[in-house]
Amino acid sequence: QVQLVESGGGLVQAGGSLRLSCAASGRIFTTMGWFRQAPGKEREFVARIRWSGANTYYADSVKGRFTISRDNAKNTVTLQMNSLKPEDTAVYYCAARDFFGEPGVRPGEYNYWGQGTQVTVSS
């Protein structure tokens, strides 16, 4: 059974940092990613990483502030978020897929999802 379990969300002041983790089980995933969804908005891409860990891609809104990484031995993916802004406030979702394809920036390109973790950035 495939499971993705996120942790690490919370409340932080603007300019602060948070680290999200996603523990995956049940399958080897070719690509893992993070998406977020703010109230009243569509789910949007944040970052994704290939199985090798060498190929990463970020949304322009988080580039230079967020870093995605994965540990294949532990089957986990981490999102380090620095210089947080109030507009980063959202529920963050871990996503994974077990097939190959490009580019990995749309929700429909993933077939497994975590339950989400709330990130709130106060001004």
PDB file of N, CA and C in Angstrom, residues 37-79:
ATOM      1  N   GLN A  37      -1.693  24.686  -1.822  1.00  0.00           N
ATOM      2  CA  GLN A  37      -3.011  25.214  -2.152  1.00  0.00           C
ATOM      3  C   GLN A  37      -3.463  26.169  -1.063  1.00  0.00           C
ATOM      4  N   ALA A  38      -3.665  27.414  -1.461  1.00  0.00           N
ATOM      5  CA  ALA A  38      -4.163  28.431  -0.553  1.00  0.00           C
ATOM      6  C   ALA A  38      -5.692  28.479  -0.651  1.00  0.00           C
ATOM      7  N   PRO A  39      -6.364  28.977   0.368  1.00  0.00           N
ATOM      8  CA  PRO A  39      -7.833  29.040   0.339  1.00  0.00           C
ATOM      9  C   PRO A  39      -8.337  29.783  -0.892  1.00  0.00           C
ATOM     10  N   GLY A  40      -9.277  29.172  -1.591  1.00  0.00           N
ATOM     11  CA  GLY A  40      -9.865  29.807  -2.758  1.00  0.00           C
ATOM     12  C   GLY A  40      -9.032  29.767  -4.006  1.00  0.00           C
ATOM     13  N   LYS A  41      -7.888  29.094  -3.944  1.00  0.00           N
ATOM     14  CA  LYS A  41      -6.999  29.038  -5.105  1.00  0.00           C
ATOM     15  C   LYS A  41      -6.781  27.600  -5.548  1.00  0.00           C
ATOM     16  N   GLU A  42      -6.305  27.455  -6.764  1.00  0.00           N
ATOM     17  CA  GLU A  42      -6.001  26.126  -7.273  1.00  0.00           C
ATOM     18  C   GLU A  42      -4.684  25.623  -6.691  1.00  0.00           C
ATOM     19  N   ARG A  43      -4.546  24.313  -6.714  1.00  0.00           N
ATOM     20  CA  ARG A  43      -3.297  23.714  -6.263  1.00  0.00           C
ATOM     21  C   ARG A  43      -2.191  24.086  -7.251  1.00  0.00           C
ATOM     22  N   GLU A  44      -1.067  24.548  -6.714  1.00  0.00           N
ATOM     23  CA  GLU A  44       0.006  25.004  -7.585  1.00  0.00           C
ATOM     24  C   GLU A  44       1.310  24.282  -7.277  1.00  0.00           C
ATOM     25  N   PHE A  45       2.103  24.155  -8.319  1.00  0.00           N
ATOM     26  CA  PHE A  45       3.394  23.495  -8.237  1.00  0.00           C
ATOM     27  C   PHE A  45       4.375  24.332  -7.430  1.00  0.00           C
ATOM     28  N   VAL A  46       5.192  23.643  -6.619  1.00  0.00           N
ATOM     29  CA  VAL A  46       6.242  24.311  -5.848  1.00  0.00           C
ATOM     30  C   VAL A  46       7.622  23.834  -6.305  1.00  0.00           C
ATOM     31  N   ALA A  47       7.845  22.524  -6.243  1.00  0.00           N
ATOM     32  CA  ALA A  47       9.150  21.983  -6.610  1.00  0.00           C
ATOM     33  C   ALA A  47       9.013  20.496  -6.883  1.00  0.00           C
ATOM     34  N   ARG A  48       9.950  19.952  -7.686  1.00  0.00           N
ATOM     35  CA  ARG A  48       9.964  18.516  -7.895  1.00  0.00           C
ATOM     36  C   ARG A  48      11.398  18.039  -8.060  1.00  0.00           C
ATOM     37  N   ILE A  49      11.592  16.729  -7.812  1.00  0.00           N
ATOM     38  CA  ILE A  49      12.921  16.146  -7.866  1.00  0.00           C
ATOM     39  C   ILE A  49      12.826  14.767  -8.477  1.00  0.00           C
ATOM     40  N   ARG A  50      13.771  14.422  -9.333  1.00  0.00           N
ATOM     41  CA  ARG A  50      13.818  13.100  -9.946  1.00  0.00           C
ATOM     42  C   ARG A  50      14.404  12.075  -8.988  1.00  0.00           C
ATOM     43  N   TRP A  51      14.283  10.818  -9.340  1.00  0.00           N
ATOM     44  CA  TRP A  51      14.755   9.730  -8.473  1.00  0.00           C
ATOM     45  C   TRP A  51      16.232   9.874  -8.138  1.00  0.00           C
ATOM     46  N   SER A  52      17.029  10.330  -9.115  1.00  0.00           N
ATOM     47  CA  SER A  52      18.473  10.434  -8.895  1.00  0.00           C
ATOM     48  C   SER A  52      18.825  11.536  -7.909  1.00  0.00           C
ATOM     49  N   GLY A  53      17.902  12.500  -7.764  1.00  0.00           N
ATOM     50  CA  GLY A  53      18.185  13.626  -6.888  1.00  0.00           C
ATOM     51  C   GLY A  53      18.962  14.733  -7.551  1.00  0.00           C
ATOM     52  N   ALA A  54      19.451  14.492  -8.763  1.00  0.00           N
ATOM     53  CA  ALA A  54      20.283  15.485  -9.439  1.00  0.00           C
ATOM     54  C   ALA A  54      19.466  16.477 -10.256  1.00  0.00           C
ATOM     55  N   ASN A  55      18.256  16.127 -10.550  1.00  0.00           N
ATOM     56  CA  ASN A  55      17.427  16.960 -11.407  1.00  0.00           C
ATOM     57  C   ASN A  55      16.283  17.550 -10.592  1.00  0.00           C
ATOM     58  N   THR A  56      16.377  18.846 -10.322  1.00  0.00           N
ATOM     59  CA  THR A  56      15.334  19.529  -9.560  1.00  0.00           C
ATOM     60  C   THR A  56      14.759  20.673 -10.388  1.00  0.00           C
ATOM     61  N   TYR A  57      13.558  21.064 -10.030  1.00  0.00           N
ATOM     62  CA  TYR A  57      12.895  22.163 -10.741  1.00  0.00           C
ATOM     63  C   TYR A  57      12.000  22.890  -9.762  1.00  0.00           C
ATOM     64  N   TYR A  58      11.973  24.228  -9.855  1.00  0.00           N
ATOM     65  CA  TYR A  58      11.224  25.039  -8.897  1.00  0.00           C
ATOM     66  C   TYR A  58      10.292  26.011  -9.603  1.00  0.00           C
ATOM     67  N   ALA A  59       9.219  26.337  -8.922  1.00  0.00           N
ATOM     68  CA  ALA A  59       8.376  27.426  -9.378  1.00  0.00           C
ATOM     69  C   ALA A  59       9.149  28.736  -9.208  1.00  0.00           C
ATOM     70  N   ASP A  60       8.919  29.681 -10.090  1.00  0.00           N
ATOM     71  CA  ASP A  60       9.627  30.955 -10.012  1.00  0.00           C
ATOM     72  C   ASP A  60       9.414  31.645  -8.673  1.00  0.00           C
ATOM     73  N   SER A  61       8.242  31.464  -8.098  1.00  0.00           N
ATOM     74  CA  SER A  61       7.900  32.150  -6.859  1.00  0.00           C
ATOM     75  C   SER A  61       8.720  31.686  -5.660  1.00  0.00           C
ATOM     76  N   VAL A  62       9.334  30.506  -5.761  1.00  0.00           N
ATOM     77  CA  VAL A  62      10.100  29.975  -4.626  1.00  0.00           C
ATOM     78  C   VAL A  62      11.577  29.785  -4.948  1.00  0.00           C
ATOM     79  N   LYS A  63      11.956  29.989  -6.183  1.00  0.00           N
ATOM     80  CA  LYS A  63      13.334  29.769  -6.593  1.00  0.00           C
ATOM     81  C   LYS A  63      14.278  30.646  -5.780  1.00  0.00           C
ATOM     82  N   GLY A  64      15.338  30.044  -5.273  1.00  0.00           N
ATOM     83  CA  GLY A  64      16.303  30.768  -4.459  1.00  0.00           C
ATOM     84  C   GLY A  64      15.973  30.786  -2.981  1.00  0.00           C
ATOM     85  N   ARG A  65      14.744  30.408  -2.635  1.00  0.00           N
ATOM     86  CA  ARG A  65      14.338  30.395  -1.225  1.00  0.00           C
ATOM     87  C   ARG A  65      14.061  28.967  -0.720  1.00  0.00           C
ATOM     88  N   PHE A  66      13.541  28.133  -1.593  1.00  0.00           N
ATOM     89  CA  PHE A  66      13.198  26.751  -1.222  1.00  0.00           C
ATOM     90  C   PHE A  66      14.198  25.783  -1.856  1.00  0.00           C
ATOM     91  N   THR A  67      14.443  24.683  -1.147  1.00  0.00           N
ATOM     92  CA  THR A  67      15.312  23.633  -1.672  1.00  0.00           C
ATOM     93  C   THR A  67      14.659  22.278  -1.452  1.00  0.00           C
ATOM     94  N   ILE A  68      14.545  21.516  -2.526  1.00  0.00           N
ATOM     95  CA  ILE A  68      13.989  20.170  -2.426  1.00  0.00           C
ATOM     96  C   ILE A  68      15.127  19.162  -2.483  1.00  0.00           C
ATOM     97  N   SER A  69      15.019  18.112  -1.683  1.00  0.00           N
ATOM     98  CA  SER A  69      16.024  17.059  -1.684  1.00  0.00           C
ATOM     99  C   SER A  69      15.347  15.736  -1.362  1.00  0.00           C
ATOM    100  N   ARG A  70      16.014  14.631  -1.668  1.00  0.00           N
ATOM    101  CA  ARG A  70      15.447  13.338  -1.338  1.00  0.00           C
ATOM    102  C   ARG A  70      16.530  12.389  -0.865  1.00  0.00           C
ATOM    103  N   ASP A  71      16.106  11.463  -0.048  1.00  0.00           N
ATOM    104  CA  ASP A  71      16.960  10.397   0.461  1.00  0.00           C
ATOM    105  C   ASP A  71      16.320   9.086   0.025  1.00  0.00           C
ATOM    106  N   ASN A  72      16.861   8.483  -1.020  1.00  0.00           N
ATOM    107  CA  ASN A  72      16.255   7.262  -1.560  1.00  0.00           C
ATOM    108  C   ASN A  72      16.377   6.081  -0.609  1.00  0.00           C
ATOM    109  N   ALA A  73      17.419   6.070   0.200  1.00  0.00           N
ATOM    110  CA  ALA A  73      17.590   4.982   1.167  1.00  0.00           C
ATOM    111  C   ALA A  73      16.454   4.992   2.182  1.00  0.00           C
ATOM    112  N   LYS A  74      16.000   6.188   2.526  1.00  0.00           N
ATOM    113  CA  LYS A  74      14.912   6.320   3.491  1.00  0.00           C
ATOM    114  C   LYS A  74      13.571   6.582   2.811  1.00  0.00           C
ATOM    115  N   ASN A  75      13.602   6.755   1.496  1.00  0.00           N
ATOM    116  CA  ASN A  75      12.399   7.058   0.723  1.00  0.00           C
ATOM    117  C   ASN A  75      11.672   8.283   1.267  1.00  0.00           C
ATOM    118  N   THR A  76      12.430   9.326   1.463  1.00  0.00           N
ATOM    119  CA  THR A  76      11.859  10.577   1.955  1.00  0.00           C
ATOM    120  C   THR A  76      12.244  11.732   1.032  1.00  0.00           C
ATOM    121  N   VAL A  77      11.399  12.741   1.014  1.00  0.00           N
ATOM    122  CA  VAL A  77      11.692  13.967   0.297  1.00  0.00           C
ATOM    123  C   VAL A  77      11.482  15.127   1.261  1.00  0.00           C
ATOM    124  N   THR A  78      12.344  16.108   1.178  1.00  0.00           N
ATOM    125  CA  THR A  78      12.333  17.229   2.103  1.00  0.00           C
ATOM    126  C   THR A  78      12.249  18.541   1.341  1.00  0.00           C
ATOM    127  N   LEU A  79      11.525  19.471   1.897  1.00  0.00           N
ATOM    128  CA  LEU A  79      11.444  20.813   1.327  1.00  0.00           C
ATOM    129  C   LEU A  79      11.909  21.807   2.398  1.00  0.00           C
TER     130      LEU A  79
END
